[in-house]
């Protein structure tokens, strides 16, 4: 029974490894049974550059804050605006945006 479980686990692991598109990270370590390599199957976030945005980049009218209408619809901040606007005043400051990384 134990051998069947190990074989089944190995088969499922191999299928998952083949399904990955491009590994984003790889870790190697030495186990008691020999060297082991673990590859991440997490694809990169398509809009990861959005999380590096600054108020200066998004502030269209130059008032030093970002309001919802200044955020492009396809920007990650568009869907997370309420989360980032921690004081719920409808404006995102440098301090609020720096905590959104």
XYZ file of N, CA and C in Angstrom, residues 7 12 21 31 46 52-53 57 63 65-66 69 78 80:
42
model
N 4.066 5.739 -5.535
C 4.011 5.758 -6.998
C 2.946 6.735 -7.488
N 1.472 12.015 -9.886
C 0.773 13.301 -9.810
C 1.755 14.461 -9.829
N 4.093 26.299 -17.118
C 4.460 27.029 -18.319
C 5.932 27.405 -18.261
N 18.374 16.326 0.299
C 17.515 15.534 1.180
C 18.260 14.263 1.561
N 0.901 39.255 -14.458
C 1.006 39.983 -15.718
C 1.166 41.492 -15.558
N 4.653 48.985 -8.762
C 5.787 49.882 -8.552
C 5.401 51.331 -8.844
N 4.137 51.585 -9.126
C 3.670 52.925 -9.491
C 3.846 53.898 -8.329
N 3.534 59.404 -10.931
C 3.233 58.801 -12.231
C 1.737 58.818 -12.547
N -1.984 67.538 -8.118
C -2.340 67.972 -6.764
C -1.695 67.130 -5.668
N -2.018 63.864 -5.019
C -2.758 62.658 -4.627
C -3.353 62.027 -5.879
N -3.782 60.772 -5.746
C -4.405 60.053 -6.862
C -5.863 59.805 -6.507
N -10.484 58.506 -10.744
C -10.570 58.874 -12.163
C -9.195 59.030 -12.818
N -6.767 50.094 -10.086
C -8.180 50.341 -10.375
C -9.083 49.397 -9.587
N -8.112 47.734 -6.869
C -7.717 47.678 -5.460
C -7.731 49.061 -4.808
